[in-house]
Short mmCIF file of C-alpha atoms and ligand atoms in Angstrom, two decimals:
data_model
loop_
_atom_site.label_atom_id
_atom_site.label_comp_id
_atom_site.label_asym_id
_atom_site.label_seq_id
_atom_site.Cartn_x
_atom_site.Cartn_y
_atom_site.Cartn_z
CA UNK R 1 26.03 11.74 9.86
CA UNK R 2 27.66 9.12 11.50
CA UNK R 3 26.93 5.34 10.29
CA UNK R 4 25.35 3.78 12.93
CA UNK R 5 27.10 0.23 14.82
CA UNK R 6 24.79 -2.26 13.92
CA UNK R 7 24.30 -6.08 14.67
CA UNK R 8 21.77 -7.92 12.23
CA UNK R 9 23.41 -11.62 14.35
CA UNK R 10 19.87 -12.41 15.73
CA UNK R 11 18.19 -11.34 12.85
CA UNK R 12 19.95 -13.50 11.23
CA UNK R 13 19.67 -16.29 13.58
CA UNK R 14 15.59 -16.18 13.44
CA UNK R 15 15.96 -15.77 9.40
CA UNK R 16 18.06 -19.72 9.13
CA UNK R 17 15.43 -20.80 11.31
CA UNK R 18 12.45 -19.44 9.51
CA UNK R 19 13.69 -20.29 6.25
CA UNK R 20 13.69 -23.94 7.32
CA UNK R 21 9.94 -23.80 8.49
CA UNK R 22 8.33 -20.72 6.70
CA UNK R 23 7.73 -20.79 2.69
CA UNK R 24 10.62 -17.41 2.35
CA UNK R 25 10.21 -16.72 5.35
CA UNK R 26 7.82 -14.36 5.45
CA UNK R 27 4.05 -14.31 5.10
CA UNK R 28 4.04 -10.55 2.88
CA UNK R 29 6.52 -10.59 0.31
CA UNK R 30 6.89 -6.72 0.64
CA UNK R 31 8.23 -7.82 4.37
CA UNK R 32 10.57 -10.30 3.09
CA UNK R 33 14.09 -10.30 2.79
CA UNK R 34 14.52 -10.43 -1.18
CA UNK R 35 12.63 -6.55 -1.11
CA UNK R 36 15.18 -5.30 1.22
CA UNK R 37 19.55 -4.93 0.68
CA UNK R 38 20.19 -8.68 2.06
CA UNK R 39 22.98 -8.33 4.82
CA UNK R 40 22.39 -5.01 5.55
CA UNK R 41 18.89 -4.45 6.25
CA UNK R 42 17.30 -5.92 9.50
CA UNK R 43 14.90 -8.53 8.73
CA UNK R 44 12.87 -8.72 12.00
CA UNK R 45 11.68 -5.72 13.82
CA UNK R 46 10.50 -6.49 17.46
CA UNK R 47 8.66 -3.40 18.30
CA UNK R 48 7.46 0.06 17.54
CA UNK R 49 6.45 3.85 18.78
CA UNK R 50 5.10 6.44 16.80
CA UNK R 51 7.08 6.42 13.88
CA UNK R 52 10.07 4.62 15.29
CA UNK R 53 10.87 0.67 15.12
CA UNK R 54 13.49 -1.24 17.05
CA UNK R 55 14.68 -4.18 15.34
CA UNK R 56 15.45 -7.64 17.06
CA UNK R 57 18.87 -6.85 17.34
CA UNK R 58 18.18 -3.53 19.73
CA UNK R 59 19.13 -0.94 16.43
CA UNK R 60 16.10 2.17 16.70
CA UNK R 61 14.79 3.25 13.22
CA UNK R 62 12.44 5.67 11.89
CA UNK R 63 10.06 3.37 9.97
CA UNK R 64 9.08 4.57 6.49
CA UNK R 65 7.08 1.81 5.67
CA UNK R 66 4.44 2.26 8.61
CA UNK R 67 3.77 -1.32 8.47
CA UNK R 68 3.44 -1.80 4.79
CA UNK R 69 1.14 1.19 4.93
CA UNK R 70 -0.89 -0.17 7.69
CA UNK R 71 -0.36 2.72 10.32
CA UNK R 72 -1.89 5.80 9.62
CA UNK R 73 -1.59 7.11 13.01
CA UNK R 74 1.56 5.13 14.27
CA UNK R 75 2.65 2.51 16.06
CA UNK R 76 1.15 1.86 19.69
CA UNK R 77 -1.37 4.92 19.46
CA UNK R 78 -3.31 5.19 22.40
CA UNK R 79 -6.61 5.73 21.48
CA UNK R 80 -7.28 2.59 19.12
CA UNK R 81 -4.54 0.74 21.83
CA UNK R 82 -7.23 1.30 24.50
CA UNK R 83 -10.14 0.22 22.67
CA UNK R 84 -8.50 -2.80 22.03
CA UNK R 85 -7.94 -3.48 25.30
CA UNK R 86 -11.61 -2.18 26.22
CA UNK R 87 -12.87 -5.03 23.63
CA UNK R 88 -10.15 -8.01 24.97
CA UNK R 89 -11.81 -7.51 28.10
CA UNK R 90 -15.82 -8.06 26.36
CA UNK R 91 -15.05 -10.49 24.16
CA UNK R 92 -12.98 -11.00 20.55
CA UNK R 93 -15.97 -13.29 18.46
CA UNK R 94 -18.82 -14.10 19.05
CA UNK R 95 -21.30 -16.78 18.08
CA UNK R 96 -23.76 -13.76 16.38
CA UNK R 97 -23.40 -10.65 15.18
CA UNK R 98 -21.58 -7.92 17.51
CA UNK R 99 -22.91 -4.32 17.55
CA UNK R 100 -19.75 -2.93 16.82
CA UNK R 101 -20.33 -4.14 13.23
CA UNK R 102 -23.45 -1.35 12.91
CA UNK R 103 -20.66 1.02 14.14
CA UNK R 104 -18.67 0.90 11.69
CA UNK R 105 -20.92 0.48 8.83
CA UNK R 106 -22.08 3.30 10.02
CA UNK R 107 -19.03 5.57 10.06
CA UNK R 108 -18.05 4.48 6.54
CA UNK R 109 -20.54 5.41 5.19
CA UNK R 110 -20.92 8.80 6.70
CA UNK R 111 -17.47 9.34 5.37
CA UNK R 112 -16.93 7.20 2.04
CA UNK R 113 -18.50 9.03 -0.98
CA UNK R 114 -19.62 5.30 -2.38
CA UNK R 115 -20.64 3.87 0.73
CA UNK R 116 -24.32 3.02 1.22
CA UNK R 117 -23.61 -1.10 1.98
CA UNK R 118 -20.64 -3.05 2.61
CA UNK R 119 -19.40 -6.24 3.95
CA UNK R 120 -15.90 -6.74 6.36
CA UNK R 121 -13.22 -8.78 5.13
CA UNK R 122 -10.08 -9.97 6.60
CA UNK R 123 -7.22 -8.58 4.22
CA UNK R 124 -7.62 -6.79 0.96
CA UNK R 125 -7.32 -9.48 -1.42
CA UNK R 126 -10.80 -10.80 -0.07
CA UNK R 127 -12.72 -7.45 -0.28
CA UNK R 128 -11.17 -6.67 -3.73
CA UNK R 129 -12.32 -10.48 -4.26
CA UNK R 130 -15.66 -9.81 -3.04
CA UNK R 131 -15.53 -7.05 -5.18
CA UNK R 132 -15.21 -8.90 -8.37
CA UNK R 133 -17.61 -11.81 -7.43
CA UNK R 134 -20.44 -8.79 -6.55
CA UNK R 135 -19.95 -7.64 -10.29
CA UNK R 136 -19.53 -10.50 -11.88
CA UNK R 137 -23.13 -11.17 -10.36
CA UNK R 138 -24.69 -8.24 -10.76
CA UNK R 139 -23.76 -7.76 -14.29
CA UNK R 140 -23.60 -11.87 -14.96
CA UNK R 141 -20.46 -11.34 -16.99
CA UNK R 142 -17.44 -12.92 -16.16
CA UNK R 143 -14.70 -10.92 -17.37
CA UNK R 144 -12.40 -8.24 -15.91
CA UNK R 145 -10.05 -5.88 -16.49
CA UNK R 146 -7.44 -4.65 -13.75
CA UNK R 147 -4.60 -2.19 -13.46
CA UNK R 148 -2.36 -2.88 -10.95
CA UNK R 149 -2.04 -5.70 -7.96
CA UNK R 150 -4.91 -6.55 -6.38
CA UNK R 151 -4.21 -9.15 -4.40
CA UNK R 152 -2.99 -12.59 -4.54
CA UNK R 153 -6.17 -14.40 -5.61
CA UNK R 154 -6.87 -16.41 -8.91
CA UNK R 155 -8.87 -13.69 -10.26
CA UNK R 156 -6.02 -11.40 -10.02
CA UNK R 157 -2.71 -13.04 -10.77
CA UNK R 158 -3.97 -15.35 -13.68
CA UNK R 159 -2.18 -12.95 -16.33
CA UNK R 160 0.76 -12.12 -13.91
CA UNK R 161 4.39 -13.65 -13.97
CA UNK R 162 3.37 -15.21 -10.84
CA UNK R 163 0.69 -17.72 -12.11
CA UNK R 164 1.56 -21.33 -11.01
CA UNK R 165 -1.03 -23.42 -9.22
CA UNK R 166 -3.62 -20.77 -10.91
CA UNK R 167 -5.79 -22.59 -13.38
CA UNK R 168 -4.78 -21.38 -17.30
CA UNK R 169 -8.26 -21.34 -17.75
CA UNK R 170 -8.49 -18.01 -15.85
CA UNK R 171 -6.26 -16.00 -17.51
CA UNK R 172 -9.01 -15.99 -20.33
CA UNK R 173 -10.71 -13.99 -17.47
CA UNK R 174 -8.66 -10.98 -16.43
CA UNK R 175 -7.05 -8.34 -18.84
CA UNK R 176 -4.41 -5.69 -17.52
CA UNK R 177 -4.77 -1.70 -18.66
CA UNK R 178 -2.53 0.76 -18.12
CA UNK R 179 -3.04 4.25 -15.99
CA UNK R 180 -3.57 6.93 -17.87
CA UNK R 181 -3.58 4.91 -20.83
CA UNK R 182 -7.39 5.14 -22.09
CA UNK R 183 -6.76 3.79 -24.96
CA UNK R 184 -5.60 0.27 -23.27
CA UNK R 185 -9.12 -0.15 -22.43
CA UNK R 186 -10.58 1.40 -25.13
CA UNK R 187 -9.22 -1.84 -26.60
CA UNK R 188 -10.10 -4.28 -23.99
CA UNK R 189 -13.31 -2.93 -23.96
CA UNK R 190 -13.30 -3.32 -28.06
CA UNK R 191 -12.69 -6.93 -28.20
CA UNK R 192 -14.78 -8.10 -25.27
CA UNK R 193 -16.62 -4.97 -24.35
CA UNK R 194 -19.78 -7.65 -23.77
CA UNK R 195 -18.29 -9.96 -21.26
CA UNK R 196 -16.47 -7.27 -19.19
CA UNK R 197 -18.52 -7.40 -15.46
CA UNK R 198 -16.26 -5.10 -13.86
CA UNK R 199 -12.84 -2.42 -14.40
CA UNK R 200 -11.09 -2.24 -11.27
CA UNK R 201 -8.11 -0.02 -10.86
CA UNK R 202 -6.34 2.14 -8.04
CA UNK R 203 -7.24 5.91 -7.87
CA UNK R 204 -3.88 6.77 -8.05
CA UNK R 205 -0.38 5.12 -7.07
CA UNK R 206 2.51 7.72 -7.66
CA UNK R 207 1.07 8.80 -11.39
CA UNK R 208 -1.24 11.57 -11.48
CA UNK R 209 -4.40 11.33 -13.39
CA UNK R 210 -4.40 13.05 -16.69
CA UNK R 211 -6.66 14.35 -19.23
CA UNK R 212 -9.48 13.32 -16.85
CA UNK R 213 -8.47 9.55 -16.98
CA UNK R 214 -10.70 8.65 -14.14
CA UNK R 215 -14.04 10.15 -15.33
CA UNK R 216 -13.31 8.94 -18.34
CA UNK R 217 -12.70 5.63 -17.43
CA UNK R 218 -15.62 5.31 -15.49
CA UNK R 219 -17.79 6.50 -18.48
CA UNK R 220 -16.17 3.98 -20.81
CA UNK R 221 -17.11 0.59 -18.19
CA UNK R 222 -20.68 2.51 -17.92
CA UNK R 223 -20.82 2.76 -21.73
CA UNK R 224 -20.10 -0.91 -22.16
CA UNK R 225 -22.39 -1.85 -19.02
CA UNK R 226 -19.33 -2.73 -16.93
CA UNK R 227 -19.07 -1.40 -13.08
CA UNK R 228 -16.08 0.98 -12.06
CA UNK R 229 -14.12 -0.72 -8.71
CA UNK R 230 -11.68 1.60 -6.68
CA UNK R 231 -8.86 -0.33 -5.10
CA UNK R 232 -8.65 1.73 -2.00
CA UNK R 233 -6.59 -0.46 -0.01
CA UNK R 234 -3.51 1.88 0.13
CA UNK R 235 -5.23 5.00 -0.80
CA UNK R 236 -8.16 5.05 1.60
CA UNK R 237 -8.39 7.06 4.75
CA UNK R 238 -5.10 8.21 3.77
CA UNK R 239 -5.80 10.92 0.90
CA UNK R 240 -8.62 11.73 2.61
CA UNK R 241 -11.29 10.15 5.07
CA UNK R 242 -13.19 9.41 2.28
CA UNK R 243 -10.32 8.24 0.04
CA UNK R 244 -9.04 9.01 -2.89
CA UNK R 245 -12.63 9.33 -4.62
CA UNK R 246 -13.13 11.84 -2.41
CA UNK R 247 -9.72 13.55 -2.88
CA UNK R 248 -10.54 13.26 -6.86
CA UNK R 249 -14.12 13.68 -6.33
CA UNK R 250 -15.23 10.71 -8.45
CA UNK R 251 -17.24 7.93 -7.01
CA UNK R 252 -17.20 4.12 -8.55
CA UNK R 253 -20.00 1.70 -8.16
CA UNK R 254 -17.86 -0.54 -5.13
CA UNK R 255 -14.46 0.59 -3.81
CA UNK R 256 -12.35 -1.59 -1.22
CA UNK R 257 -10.38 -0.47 1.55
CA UNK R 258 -7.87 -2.22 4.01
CA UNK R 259 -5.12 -1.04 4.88
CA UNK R 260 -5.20 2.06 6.51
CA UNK R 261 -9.05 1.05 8.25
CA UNK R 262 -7.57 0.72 11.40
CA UNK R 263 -3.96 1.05 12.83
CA UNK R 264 -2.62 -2.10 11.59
CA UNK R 265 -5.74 -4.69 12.85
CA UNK R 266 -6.95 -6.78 9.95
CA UNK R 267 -10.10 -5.71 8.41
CA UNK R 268 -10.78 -4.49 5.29
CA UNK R 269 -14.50 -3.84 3.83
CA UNK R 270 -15.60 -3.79 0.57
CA UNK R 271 -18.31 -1.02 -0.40
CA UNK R 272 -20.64 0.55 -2.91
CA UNK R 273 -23.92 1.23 -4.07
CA UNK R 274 -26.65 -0.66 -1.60
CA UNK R 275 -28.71 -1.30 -4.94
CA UNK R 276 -25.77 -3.52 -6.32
CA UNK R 277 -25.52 -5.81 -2.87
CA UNK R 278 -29.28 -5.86 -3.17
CA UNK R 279 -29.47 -6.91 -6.22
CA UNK R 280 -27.37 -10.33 -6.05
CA UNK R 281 -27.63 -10.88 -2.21
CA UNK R 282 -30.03 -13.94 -2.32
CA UNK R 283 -27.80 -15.98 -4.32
CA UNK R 284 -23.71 -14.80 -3.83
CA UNK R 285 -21.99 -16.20 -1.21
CA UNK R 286 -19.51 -14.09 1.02
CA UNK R 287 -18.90 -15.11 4.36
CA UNK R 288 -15.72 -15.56 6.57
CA UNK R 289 -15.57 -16.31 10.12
CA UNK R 290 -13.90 -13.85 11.26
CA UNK R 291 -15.89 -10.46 8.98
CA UNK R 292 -16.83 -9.60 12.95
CA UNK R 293 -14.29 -10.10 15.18
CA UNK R 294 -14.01 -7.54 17.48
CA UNK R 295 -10.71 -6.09 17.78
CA UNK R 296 -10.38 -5.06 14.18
CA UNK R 297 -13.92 -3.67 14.74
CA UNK R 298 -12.85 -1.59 17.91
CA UNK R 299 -9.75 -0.69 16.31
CA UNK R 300 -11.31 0.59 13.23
CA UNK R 301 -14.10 2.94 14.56
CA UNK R 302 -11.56 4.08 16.69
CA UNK R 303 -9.29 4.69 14.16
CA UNK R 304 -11.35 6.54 11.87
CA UNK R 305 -13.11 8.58 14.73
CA UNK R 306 -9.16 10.01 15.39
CA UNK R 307 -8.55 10.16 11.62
CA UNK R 308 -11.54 12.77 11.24
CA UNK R 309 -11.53 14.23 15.09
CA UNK R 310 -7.45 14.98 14.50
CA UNK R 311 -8.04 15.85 10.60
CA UNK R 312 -4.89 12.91 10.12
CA UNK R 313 -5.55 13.05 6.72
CA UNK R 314 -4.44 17.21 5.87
CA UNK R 315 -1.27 15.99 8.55
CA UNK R 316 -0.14 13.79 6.00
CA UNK R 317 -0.63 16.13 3.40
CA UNK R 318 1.28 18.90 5.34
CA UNK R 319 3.98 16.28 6.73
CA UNK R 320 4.24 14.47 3.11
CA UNK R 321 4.63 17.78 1.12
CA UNK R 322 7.58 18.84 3.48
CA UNK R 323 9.12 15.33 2.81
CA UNK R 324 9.13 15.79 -0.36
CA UNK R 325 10.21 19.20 -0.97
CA UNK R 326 13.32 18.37 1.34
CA UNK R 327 13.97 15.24 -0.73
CA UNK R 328 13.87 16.55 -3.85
CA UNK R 329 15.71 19.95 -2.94
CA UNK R 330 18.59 17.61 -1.50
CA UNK R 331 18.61 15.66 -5.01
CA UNK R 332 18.58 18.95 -6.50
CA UNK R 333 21.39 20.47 -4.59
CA UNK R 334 23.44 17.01 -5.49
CA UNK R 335 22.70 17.60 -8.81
CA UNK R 336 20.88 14.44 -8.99
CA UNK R 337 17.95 14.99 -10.36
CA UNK R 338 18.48 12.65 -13.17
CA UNK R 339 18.66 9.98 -11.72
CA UNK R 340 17.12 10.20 -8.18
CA UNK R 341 13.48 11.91 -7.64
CA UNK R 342 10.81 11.58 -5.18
CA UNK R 343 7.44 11.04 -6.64
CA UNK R 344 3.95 10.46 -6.12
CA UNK R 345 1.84 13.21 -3.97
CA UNK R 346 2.06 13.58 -0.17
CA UNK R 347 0.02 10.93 1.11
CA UNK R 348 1.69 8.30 -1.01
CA UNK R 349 5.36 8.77 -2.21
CA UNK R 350 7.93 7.00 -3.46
CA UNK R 351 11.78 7.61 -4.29
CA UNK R 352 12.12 6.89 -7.99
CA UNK R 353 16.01 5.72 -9.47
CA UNK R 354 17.08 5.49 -12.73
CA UNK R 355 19.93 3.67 -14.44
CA UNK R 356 22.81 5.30 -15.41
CA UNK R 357 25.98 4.07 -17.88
CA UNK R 358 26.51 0.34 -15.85
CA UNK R 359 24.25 0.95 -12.97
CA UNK R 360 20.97 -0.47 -13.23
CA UNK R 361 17.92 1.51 -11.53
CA UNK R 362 17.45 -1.28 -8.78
CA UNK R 363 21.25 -1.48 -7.98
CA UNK R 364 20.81 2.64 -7.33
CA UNK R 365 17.42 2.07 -5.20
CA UNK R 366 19.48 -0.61 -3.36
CA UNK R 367 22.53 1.56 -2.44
CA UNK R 368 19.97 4.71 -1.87
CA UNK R 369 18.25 2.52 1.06
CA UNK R 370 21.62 0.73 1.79
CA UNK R 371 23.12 4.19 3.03
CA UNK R 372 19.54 5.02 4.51
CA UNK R 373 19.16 1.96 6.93
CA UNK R 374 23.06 1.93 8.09
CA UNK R 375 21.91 5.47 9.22
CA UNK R 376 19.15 4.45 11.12
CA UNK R 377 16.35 5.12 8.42
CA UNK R 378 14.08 2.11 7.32
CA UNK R 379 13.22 2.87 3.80
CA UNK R 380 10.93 -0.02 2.25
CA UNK R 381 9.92 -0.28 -1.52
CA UNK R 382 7.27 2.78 -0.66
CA UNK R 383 7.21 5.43 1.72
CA UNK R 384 4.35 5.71 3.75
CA UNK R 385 4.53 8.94 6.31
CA UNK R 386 1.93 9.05 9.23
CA UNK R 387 0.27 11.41 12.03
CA UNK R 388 3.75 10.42 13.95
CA UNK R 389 6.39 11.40 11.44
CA UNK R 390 7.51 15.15 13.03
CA UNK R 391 9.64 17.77 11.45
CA UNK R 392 12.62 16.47 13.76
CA UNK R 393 12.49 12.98 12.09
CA UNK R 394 12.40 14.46 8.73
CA UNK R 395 15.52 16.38 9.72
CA UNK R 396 17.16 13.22 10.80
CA UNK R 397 16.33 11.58 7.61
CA UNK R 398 17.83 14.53 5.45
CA UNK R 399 20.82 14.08 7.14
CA UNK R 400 20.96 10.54 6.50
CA UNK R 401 19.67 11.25 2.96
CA UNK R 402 22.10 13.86 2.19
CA UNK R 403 25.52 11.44 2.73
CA UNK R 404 23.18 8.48 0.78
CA UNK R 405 23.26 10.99 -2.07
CA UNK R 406 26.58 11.44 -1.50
CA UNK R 407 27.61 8.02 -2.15
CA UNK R 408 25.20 7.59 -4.83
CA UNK R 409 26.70 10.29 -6.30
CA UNK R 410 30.20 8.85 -6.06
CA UNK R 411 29.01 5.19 -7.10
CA UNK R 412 27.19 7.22 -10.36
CA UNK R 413 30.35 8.88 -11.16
CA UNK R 414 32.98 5.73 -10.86
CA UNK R 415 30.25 3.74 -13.09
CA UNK R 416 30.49 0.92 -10.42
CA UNK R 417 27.73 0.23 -7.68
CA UNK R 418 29.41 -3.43 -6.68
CA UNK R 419 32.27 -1.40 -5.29
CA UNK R 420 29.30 0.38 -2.73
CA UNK R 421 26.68 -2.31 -2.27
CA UNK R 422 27.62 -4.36 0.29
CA UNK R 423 24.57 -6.85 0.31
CA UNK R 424 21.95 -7.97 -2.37
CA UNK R 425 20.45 -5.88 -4.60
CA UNK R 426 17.10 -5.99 -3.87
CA UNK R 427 14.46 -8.02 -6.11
CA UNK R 428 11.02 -6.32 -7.11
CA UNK R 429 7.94 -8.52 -6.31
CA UNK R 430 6.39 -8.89 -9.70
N1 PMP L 1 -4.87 -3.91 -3.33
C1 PMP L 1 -3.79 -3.11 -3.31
C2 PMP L 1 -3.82 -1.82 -4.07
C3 PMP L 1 -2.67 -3.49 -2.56
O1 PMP L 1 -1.58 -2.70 -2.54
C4 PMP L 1 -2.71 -4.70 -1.84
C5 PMP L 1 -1.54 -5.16 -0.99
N2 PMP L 1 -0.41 -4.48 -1.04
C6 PMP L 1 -3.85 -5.50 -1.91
C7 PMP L 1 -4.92 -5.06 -2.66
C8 PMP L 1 -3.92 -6.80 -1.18
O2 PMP L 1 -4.01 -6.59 0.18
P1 PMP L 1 -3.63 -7.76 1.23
O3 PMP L 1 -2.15 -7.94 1.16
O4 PMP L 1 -4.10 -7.21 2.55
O5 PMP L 1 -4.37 -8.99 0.83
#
């Protein structure tokens, strides 16, 4: 497959301007240039359809990372497009409550196994914030334990590598376990089992669940008195309309969901049992200004009603298990399967590298989506498929895939990726 002619010169231009007035130029790190092969991936996309992007430069991609996961159903889709525009026309805030915020209420919890109350956030660092600050005051304990990222608030990165300008004082707060490592909380809960309010973890990321991890888990916070919090921010609507406690058939005490609520509006909600926002109501404070504004409401219930009229969530399941067959039969067929693999299950997948003799797992992930986006496929650090990815983009992609091997391959065997890479290797987050 031929490489495709590519400019990245106003790309460019708008990244040497942005870096002068924008903290790394970017608002999401996972958009920003460091998580991408500097000087060969676009940095600005301008607009999208379906499943395809065109950058600011003109250059058409299929988009793998769906807006950072954002997209279920694709970019532009008409029917939560139209309700948008439907809402524009009434109003976008209002000075009380809006109707539209029933709606949706409503709809979640017909579909969310958890969901008897909830409260609508912005982005999913708030809910999953909300969500800590509801157990902390329902159990009136004050210390957590997490798994993975869960947003960029103090509660959350006090133990990361990313910590300045968080009080020290916090990390005393927040202890990290490990997936499918029981006995990492076993511990935790061990040493401070008392003071624990609340576990909160993703249902799944690319790892399976074994040996009944997630039951498990849940009985061990219950044991100690602590409440069980889903992450669903990546996970929901996606593995299934009710998430991926539905998927697993395991329901928490709250659960938070964001990303894939509405087509790429922001609004995220955090959710659980009605007895636990009961409970603490008269004396937590949770309010933001914009919890009801009305595009991200319209956009939602729209979303969601397509999600379950269309049954999105058995496309991606159907879509992502192709993917990933393909993938991995290409690796196979390259005789690559050491080093290359894609992982996770449909809904959520990710292409894994590993280091060989001198070339370090990131310098392989680089090349691998080097080779992909001069072929006109925009690989991110995940890859999120959607109700717009078709069979005749995945065959475009194996094509692409199948010479990215190929140099892979070739880079593996001479020991040497600087000879290949022709920008930065990229830098993981944290
Ligand atoms: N939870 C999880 C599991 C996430 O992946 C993210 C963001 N990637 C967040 C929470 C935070 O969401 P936001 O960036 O919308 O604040």
């Amino acid at each position: 497959m031929k490489v495709l002619k590519r400019s990245l010169k106003r790309s460019n231009e708008y990244y040497a301007r942005a870096t002068k007035v924008i903290m790394d130029g970017t608002q999401l790190y996972s958009k920003g240039t460091k998580i991408n092969v500097q000087g060969v991936s676009p940095i600005y996309l301008q607009r999208g359809k379906g499943c395809h992007v065109w950058d600011v430069d003109g250059t058409e991609y299929i988009d793998y990372g769906m807006a950072v996961g954002t997209l279920i159903l694709g970019y532009g889709y008409p029917a939560v497009n139209n309700a948008i525009k439907k809402q524009l026309d009434e109003g976008t805030n209002f000075s009380l409550v809006h109707p539209k915020e029933v709606e949706l209420a409503e709809l979640l919890v017909e579909h969310i196994p958890c969901a008897e109350m909830m409260r609508f956030e912005k982005t999913g660092s708030s809910a999953t914030t909300a969500a800590i600050r509801l157990a902390r005051a329902y159990t009136g304990r004050e210390k957590v334990i997490r798994g993975e990222y869960h947003g960029w608030h103090d509660w959350c990165l006090a133990n990361s590598t990313h910590n300045l300008g968080i009080p020290k004082v916090l990390q005393d707060y927040v202890f990290t376990g490990k997936y499918n490592d029981l006995e990492s909380y076993k511990m935790l809960f061990e040493q401070h089992g008392e003071s624990i309010a609340a576990v909160i973890t993703e249902v799944i990321e690319f790892e399976e669940p074994k040996d009944n991890f997630l039951p498990k888990l849940k009985e061990l916070a219950h044991k100690y008195g602590a409440l069980i919090i889903f992450d669903e921010v990546v996970t929901g609507f996606r593995f299934s309309l009710g998430g991926a406690q539905e998927y697993f058939n395991i329901v928490p005490d709250l659960a938070t969901f964001g990303k894939g609520m509405s087509n790429g509006m922001p609004i995220s909600a955090v959710t659980g049992r009605a007895e636990i926002f009961d409970k603490v109501h008269e004396h937590i404070f949770i309010s933001t200004t914009f919890g009801g504004e009305c595009l991200s409401l319209a956009a939602a219930i729209a979303n969601v009603t397509e999600l379950h009229e269309k049954k999105v969530p058995d496309y991606l399941w159907d879509i992502g298990k192709k993917l990933k067959n393909d993938f991995n039969k290409l690796i196979n067929e390259h005789e690559l399967q050491e080093y290359i693999q894609c992982i996770g299950l449909p809904p959520r997948l990710n292409l894994s590298y590993k280091a060989s003799d001198k070339i370090t797992a990131i310098e392989l992930k680089s090349l691998g989506m080097q080779e992909m986006v001069k072929r006109g496929i925009l690989f991110t650090w995940t890859i999120f498929t959607s109700f717009s990815l078709h069979d005749k983009d995945i065959e475009k992609t194996m094509e692409a895939f199948d010479d990215s091997l190929k140099v892979c391959k070739q880079a593996i065997q001479d020991n040497d990726v600087k000879k290949y890479l022709e920008g930065k290797p990229i830098v993981p987050i944290l």
